Amino acid sequence: IFRANVFSDVEEPVEKGDVKDIRAIYGLIPNEMKHGRSVALDNDFHCASLVVGGADVDLVIDGAIIDIKTTKKMGIKQYWPQIVGYYVLWDINKEVFHGERKEVSQIGMYFSRFGKLWLQDIAYVRANGNYERVVETLIKAGKAALERSGKDLKEMLVERGCEPDEEDKKSNYWK
């Protein structure tokens, strides 16, 4: 397993304390997360994830995009831009790339050490007068990051079969 630039050998013995911690954390998971009608794990944003150089969300349960946070302190403010960004990518994939996505009605975070699930209705996010500007800013930042890394977004999209059609290229998302 390679995460956060650290390699962990899955063949290495696991410490009993770690197993105990994981069991305790699992015991805190709310029932609505365990028994969702529709559950997707480690879901990427297909074509839209390329716009930011790659991104995926931990869970999508019954129309809610949920990022799992295993932190020592709960806090929504510091993670708010990330979870809104996930929704924006979901929206871009659906609107620009015509990705087959179910409707999303909520975004949220699950604080695993505390067993607390926080959800916010998408209507709140979309009602923000700056939503379109947030979308444009995310796309511009992603394109700039890709350019700095020497990668060409349009080439990557074509390779993945994601190039938007001519009508889509005229949209605010693609400019």
PDB file of C-alpha atoms in Angstrom:
ATOM      1  CA  ILE A   1       0.000   0.000   0.000  1.00  0.00           C
ATOM      2  CA  PHE A   2       1.366   3.424  -0.936  1.00  0.00           C
ATOM      3  CA  ARG A   3      -0.331   6.431   0.626  1.00  0.00           C
ATOM      4  CA  ALA A   4       0.937   9.855   1.628  1.00  0.00           C
ATOM      5  CA  ASN A   5       4.312   8.995   0.083  1.00  0.00           C
ATOM      6  CA  VAL A   6       4.775   6.067   2.492  1.00  0.00           C
ATOM      7  CA  PHE A   7       4.995   2.437   1.430  1.00  0.00           C
ATOM      8  CA  SER A   8       3.447  -0.153   3.747  1.00  0.00           C
ATOM      9  CA  ASP A   9       4.109  -3.821   3.101  1.00  0.00           C
ATOM     10  CA  VAL A  10       0.818  -5.710   3.417  1.00  0.00           C
ATOM     11  CA  GLU A  11       2.817  -8.855   4.267  1.00  0.00           C
ATOM     12  CA  GLU A  12       4.269  -7.264   7.420  1.00  0.00           C
ATOM     13  CA  PRO A  13       2.775  -8.380  10.750  1.00  0.00           C
ATOM     14  CA  VAL A  14       0.102  -6.063  12.132  1.00  0.00           C
ATOM     15  CA  GLU A  15       0.387  -4.803  15.679  1.00  0.00           C
ATOM     16  CA  LYS A  16      -2.405  -5.911  18.010  1.00  0.00           C
ATOM     17  CA  GLY A  17      -2.938  -2.323  19.166  1.00  0.00           C
ATOM     18  CA  ASP A  18      -3.639  -1.247  15.582  1.00  0.00           C
ATOM     19  CA  VAL A  19      -6.215  -4.010  15.182  1.00  0.00           C
ATOM     20  CA  LYS A  20      -7.860  -2.941  18.440  1.00  0.00           C
ATOM     21  CA  ASP A  21      -7.998   0.691  17.233  1.00  0.00           C
ATOM     22  CA  ILE A  22      -9.539  -0.301  13.888  1.00  0.00           C
ATOM     23  CA  ARG A  23     -12.184  -2.419  15.600  1.00  0.00           C
ATOM     24  CA  ALA A  24     -13.033   0.442  17.938  1.00  0.00           C
ATOM     25  CA  ILE A  25     -13.316   2.863  15.021  1.00  0.00           C
ATOM     26  CA  TYR A  26     -15.507   0.410  13.092  1.00  0.00           C
ATOM     27  CA  GLY A  27     -17.792   0.124  16.104  1.00  0.00           C
ATOM     28  CA  LEU A  28     -18.460   3.875  15.904  1.00  0.00           C
ATOM     29  CA  ILE A  29     -19.747   3.857  12.306  1.00  0.00           C
ATOM     30  CA  PRO A  30     -23.371   5.070  12.216  1.00  0.00           C
ATOM     31  CA  ASN A  31     -25.958   2.630  10.857  1.00  0.00           C
ATOM     32  CA  GLU A  32     -26.904   4.920   7.963  1.00  0.00           C
ATOM     33  CA  MET A  33     -23.365   4.470   6.658  1.00  0.00           C
ATOM     34  CA  LYS A  34     -23.373   0.694   7.112  1.00  0.00           C
ATOM     35  CA  HIS A  35     -26.743   0.071   5.505  1.00  0.00           C
ATOM     36  CA  GLY A  36     -26.961   2.450   2.543  1.00  0.00           C
ATOM     37  CA  ARG A  37     -29.038   1.405  -0.462  1.00  0.00           C
ATOM     38  CA  SER A  38     -26.341   2.624  -2.856  1.00  0.00           C
ATOM     39  CA  VAL A  39     -22.688   2.598  -1.782  1.00  0.00           C
ATOM     40  CA  ALA A  40     -19.563   3.335  -3.854  1.00  0.00           C
ATOM     41  CA  LEU A  41     -16.057   3.270  -2.383  1.00  0.00           C
ATOM     42  CA  ASP A  42     -13.008   5.228  -3.554  1.00  0.00           C
ATOM     43  CA  ASN A  43     -14.966   6.800  -6.395  1.00  0.00           C
ATOM     44  CA  ASP A  44     -13.053   8.989  -8.835  1.00  0.00           C
ATOM     45  CA  PHE A  45     -14.495  11.750 -10.966  1.00  0.00           C
ATOM     46  CA  HIS A  46     -13.499  10.060 -14.231  1.00  0.00           C
ATOM     47  CA  CYS A  47     -12.663  12.757 -16.771  1.00  0.00           C
ATOM     48  CA  ALA A  48     -13.071  15.661 -14.352  1.00  0.00           C
ATOM     49  CA  SER A  49     -10.440  14.240 -12.002  1.00  0.00           C
ATOM     50  CA  LEU A  50      -7.856  14.860 -14.737  1.00  0.00           C
ATOM     51  CA  VAL A  51      -8.618  18.584 -14.523  1.00  0.00           C
ATOM     52  CA  VAL A  52      -6.932  18.648 -11.105  1.00  0.00           C
ATOM     53  CA  GLY A  53      -4.337  15.974 -11.757  1.00  0.00           C
ATOM     54  CA  GLY A  54      -6.342  13.181 -10.127  1.00  0.00           C
ATOM     55  CA  ALA A  55      -8.850  13.060  -7.295  1.00  0.00           C
ATOM     56  CA  ASP A  56     -11.182  10.576  -5.659  1.00  0.00           C
ATOM     57  CA  VAL A  57     -13.684  10.608  -2.843  1.00  0.00           C
ATOM     58  CA  ASP A  58     -13.823   7.990  -0.101  1.00  0.00           C
ATOM     59  CA  LEU A  59     -17.555   7.201  -0.190  1.00  0.00           C
ATOM     60  CA  VAL A  60     -20.740   7.967  -2.036  1.00  0.00           C
ATOM     61  CA  ILE A  61     -23.699   6.692  -0.036  1.00  0.00           C
ATOM     62  CA  ASP A  62     -27.296   7.225  -1.125  1.00  0.00           C
ATOM     63  CA  GLY A  63     -26.510  10.455  -2.992  1.00  0.00           C
ATOM     64  CA  ALA A  64     -24.063  11.837  -0.421  1.00  0.00           C
ATOM     65  CA  ILE A  65     -20.382  12.450  -1.212  1.00  0.00           C
ATOM     66  CA  ILE A  66     -18.523  11.664   2.024  1.00  0.00           C
ATOM     67  CA  ASP A  67     -14.855  12.121   2.805  1.00  0.00           C
ATOM     68  CA  ILE A  68     -13.517  10.142   5.764  1.00  0.00           C
ATOM     69  CA  LYS A  69     -11.338  12.075   8.194  1.00  0.00           C
ATOM     70  CA  THR A  70      -9.314  10.164  10.763  1.00  0.00           C
ATOM     71  CA  THR A  71      -7.996  13.139  12.684  1.00  0.00           C
ATOM     72  CA  LYS A  72      -7.442  13.936  16.325  1.00  0.00           C
ATOM     73  CA  LYS A  73      -9.696  17.004  16.122  1.00  0.00           C
ATOM     74  CA  MET A  74     -13.018  17.478  14.386  1.00  0.00           C
ATOM     75  CA  GLY A  75     -13.304  20.564  12.241  1.00  0.00           C
ATOM     76  CA  ILE A  76     -15.365  21.370   9.192  1.00  0.00           C
ATOM     77  CA  LYS A  77     -13.885  24.724   8.180  1.00  0.00           C
ATOM     78  CA  GLN A  78     -10.465  23.390   7.163  1.00  0.00           C
ATOM     79  CA  TYR A  79     -11.970  20.618   5.002  1.00  0.00           C
ATOM     80  CA  TRP A  80     -14.873  22.589   3.508  1.00  0.00           C
ATOM     81  CA  PRO A  81     -12.986  23.626   0.323  1.00  0.00           C
ATOM     82  CA  GLN A  82     -11.955  20.012  -0.307  1.00  0.00           C
ATOM     83  CA  ILE A  83     -15.455  18.570  -0.022  1.00  0.00           C
ATOM     84  CA  VAL A  84     -16.970  21.390  -2.100  1.00  0.00           C
ATOM     85  CA  GLY A  85     -14.218  20.722  -4.658  1.00  0.00           C
ATOM     86  CA  TYR A  86     -15.298  17.090  -4.811  1.00  0.00           C
ATOM     87  CA  TYR A  87     -18.846  18.158  -5.590  1.00  0.00           C
ATOM     88  CA  VAL A  88     -17.589  20.588  -8.252  1.00  0.00           C
ATOM     89  CA  LEU A  89     -15.638  17.741  -9.902  1.00  0.00           C
ATOM     90  CA  TRP A  90     -18.741  15.533  -9.730  1.00  0.00           C
ATOM     91  CA  ASP A  91     -20.743  18.338 -11.354  1.00  0.00           C
ATOM     92  CA  ILE A  92     -18.109  18.966 -14.067  1.00  0.00           C
ATOM     93  CA  ASN A  93     -17.976  15.282 -14.915  1.00  0.00           C
ATOM     94  CA  LYS A  94     -21.742  15.122 -15.257  1.00  0.00           C
ATOM     95  CA  GLU A  95     -22.283  18.439 -17.061  1.00  0.00           C
ATOM     96  CA  VAL A  96     -19.224  18.712 -19.300  1.00  0.00           C
ATOM     97  CA  PHE A  97     -18.195  15.147 -19.905  1.00  0.00           C
ATOM     98  CA  HIS A  98     -21.712  13.696 -19.736  1.00  0.00           C
ATOM     99  CA  GLY A  99     -20.524  11.151 -17.212  1.00  0.00           C
ATOM    100  CA  GLU A 100     -23.122   8.747 -15.989  1.00  0.00           C
ATOM    101  CA  ARG A 101     -23.465   9.837 -12.412  1.00  0.00           C
ATOM    102  CA  LYS A 102     -26.269   9.553  -9.952  1.00  0.00           C
ATOM    103  CA  GLU A 103     -27.594  12.748  -8.497  1.00  0.00           C
ATOM    104  CA  VAL A 104     -25.804  14.064  -5.432  1.00  0.00           C
ATOM    105  CA  SER A 105     -27.986  15.698  -2.800  1.00  0.00           C
ATOM    106  CA  GLN A 106     -25.447  16.117   0.017  1.00  0.00           C
ATOM    107  CA  ILE A 107     -21.751  16.455   0.750  1.00  0.00           C
ATOM    108  CA  GLY A 108     -20.150  15.664   4.049  1.00  0.00           C
ATOM    109  CA  MET A 109     -17.415  14.343   6.218  1.00  0.00           C
ATOM    110  CA  TYR A 110     -17.246  11.386   8.513  1.00  0.00           C
ATOM    111  CA  PHE A 111     -14.934  11.855  11.500  1.00  0.00           C
ATOM    112  CA  SER A 112     -14.006   8.242  12.144  1.00  0.00           C
ATOM    113  CA  ARG A 113     -12.368   8.634  15.568  1.00  0.00           C
ATOM    114  CA  PHE A 114     -15.528  10.279  16.868  1.00  0.00           C
ATOM    115  CA  GLY A 115     -18.190   8.330  14.953  1.00  0.00           C
ATOM    116  CA  LYS A 116     -19.698  11.606  13.726  1.00  0.00           C
ATOM    117  CA  LEU A 117     -21.167  12.111  10.278  1.00  0.00           C
ATOM    118  CA  TRP A 118     -21.685  15.706   9.139  1.00  0.00           C
ATOM    119  CA  LEU A 119     -23.772  16.361   6.011  1.00  0.00           C
ATOM    120  CA  GLN A 120     -24.723  19.520   4.131  1.00  0.00           C
ATOM    121  CA  ASP A 121     -27.397  19.767   1.448  1.00  0.00           C
ATOM    122  CA  ILE A 122     -26.096  20.563  -2.043  1.00  0.00           C
ATOM    123  CA  ALA A 123     -28.740  23.283  -2.351  1.00  0.00           C
ATOM    124  CA  TYR A 124     -26.688  25.287   0.157  1.00  0.00           C
ATOM    125  CA  VAL A 125     -23.572  24.984  -2.019  1.00  0.00           C
ATOM    126  CA  ARG A 126     -25.352  25.734  -5.296  1.00  0.00           C
ATOM    127  CA  ALA A 127     -27.187  28.722  -3.795  1.00  0.00           C
ATOM    128  CA  ASN A 128     -23.880  30.451  -3.144  1.00  0.00           C
ATOM    129  CA  GLY A 129     -23.577  33.336  -5.593  1.00  0.00           C
ATOM    130  CA  ASN A 130     -19.930  32.412  -6.156  1.00  0.00           C
ATOM    131  CA  TYR A 131     -20.509  28.818  -7.258  1.00  0.00           C
ATOM    132  CA  GLU A 132     -19.651  29.390 -10.934  1.00  0.00           C
ATOM    133  CA  ARG A 133     -16.550  31.351  -9.939  1.00  0.00           C
ATOM    134  CA  VAL A 134     -15.470  28.487  -7.663  1.00  0.00           C
ATOM    135  CA  VAL A 135     -15.828  26.100 -10.620  1.00  0.00           C
ATOM    136  CA  GLU A 136     -13.778  28.366 -12.883  1.00  0.00           C
ATOM    137  CA  THR A 137     -11.100  28.862 -10.213  1.00  0.00           C
ATOM    138  CA  LEU A 138     -10.763  25.123  -9.660  1.00  0.00           C
ATOM    139  CA  ILE A 139     -10.388  24.465 -13.377  1.00  0.00           C
ATOM    140  CA  LYS A 140      -7.832  27.263 -13.835  1.00  0.00           C
ATOM    141  CA  ALA A 141      -5.805  26.109 -10.840  1.00  0.00           C
ATOM    142  CA  GLY A 142      -5.864  22.525 -12.077  1.00  0.00           C
ATOM    143  CA  LYS A 143      -4.786  23.517 -15.583  1.00  0.00           C
ATOM    144  CA  ALA A 144      -1.954  25.656 -14.189  1.00  0.00           C
ATOM    145  CA  ALA A 145      -0.744  22.810 -11.952  1.00  0.00           C
ATOM    146  CA  LEU A 146      -0.759  20.415 -14.896  1.00  0.00           C
ATOM    147  CA  GLU A 147       1.165  22.909 -17.048  1.00  0.00           C
ATOM    148  CA  ARG A 148       3.795  23.334 -14.311  1.00  0.00           C
ATOM    149  CA  SER A 149       4.195  19.573 -14.203  1.00  0.00           C
ATOM    150  CA  GLY A 150       4.665  19.445 -17.981  1.00  0.00           C
ATOM    151  CA  LYS A 151       1.413  17.559 -18.584  1.00  0.00           C
ATOM    152  CA  ASP A 152      -1.058  18.649 -21.228  1.00  0.00           C
ATOM    153  CA  LEU A 153      -4.665  18.429 -20.042  1.00  0.00           C
ATOM    154  CA  LYS A 154      -6.161  18.129 -23.504  1.00  0.00           C
ATOM    155  CA  GLU A 155      -3.794  15.280 -24.418  1.00  0.00           C
ATOM    156  CA  MET A 156      -4.657  13.475 -21.182  1.00  0.00           C
ATOM    157  CA  LEU A 157      -8.394  13.888 -21.846  1.00  0.00           C
ATOM    158  CA  VAL A 158      -8.099  12.552 -25.392  1.00  0.00           C
ATOM    159  CA  GLU A 159      -6.047   9.571 -24.171  1.00  0.00           C
ATOM    160  CA  ARG A 160      -8.771   8.741 -21.661  1.00  0.00           C
ATOM    161  CA  GLY A 161     -11.530   9.258 -24.231  1.00  0.00           C
ATOM    162  CA  CYS A 162     -12.836  12.340 -22.440  1.00  0.00           C
ATOM    163  CA  GLU A 163     -12.544  15.218 -24.861  1.00  0.00           C
ATOM    164  CA  PRO A 164     -15.674  17.383 -24.589  1.00  0.00           C
ATOM    165  CA  ASP A 165     -17.709  18.067 -27.720  1.00  0.00           C
ATOM    166  CA  GLU A 166     -17.753  21.453 -29.484  1.00  0.00           C
ATOM    167  CA  GLU A 167     -20.826  22.692 -27.593  1.00  0.00           C
ATOM    168  CA  ASP A 168     -19.248  21.829 -24.247  1.00  0.00           C
ATOM    169  CA  LYS A 169     -16.043  23.664 -25.159  1.00  0.00           C
ATOM    170  CA  LYS A 170     -18.102  26.885 -25.280  1.00  0.00           C
ATOM    171  CA  SER A 171     -19.311  26.459 -21.678  1.00  0.00           C
ATOM    172  CA  ASN A 172     -17.858  28.326 -18.720  1.00  0.00           C
ATOM    173  CA  TYR A 173     -16.446  25.043 -17.470  1.00  0.00           C
ATOM    174  CA  TRP A 174     -14.156  24.542 -20.421  1.00  0.00           C
ATOM    175  CA  LYS A 175     -12.883  28.053 -21.283  1.00  0.00           C
TER     176      LYS A 175
END
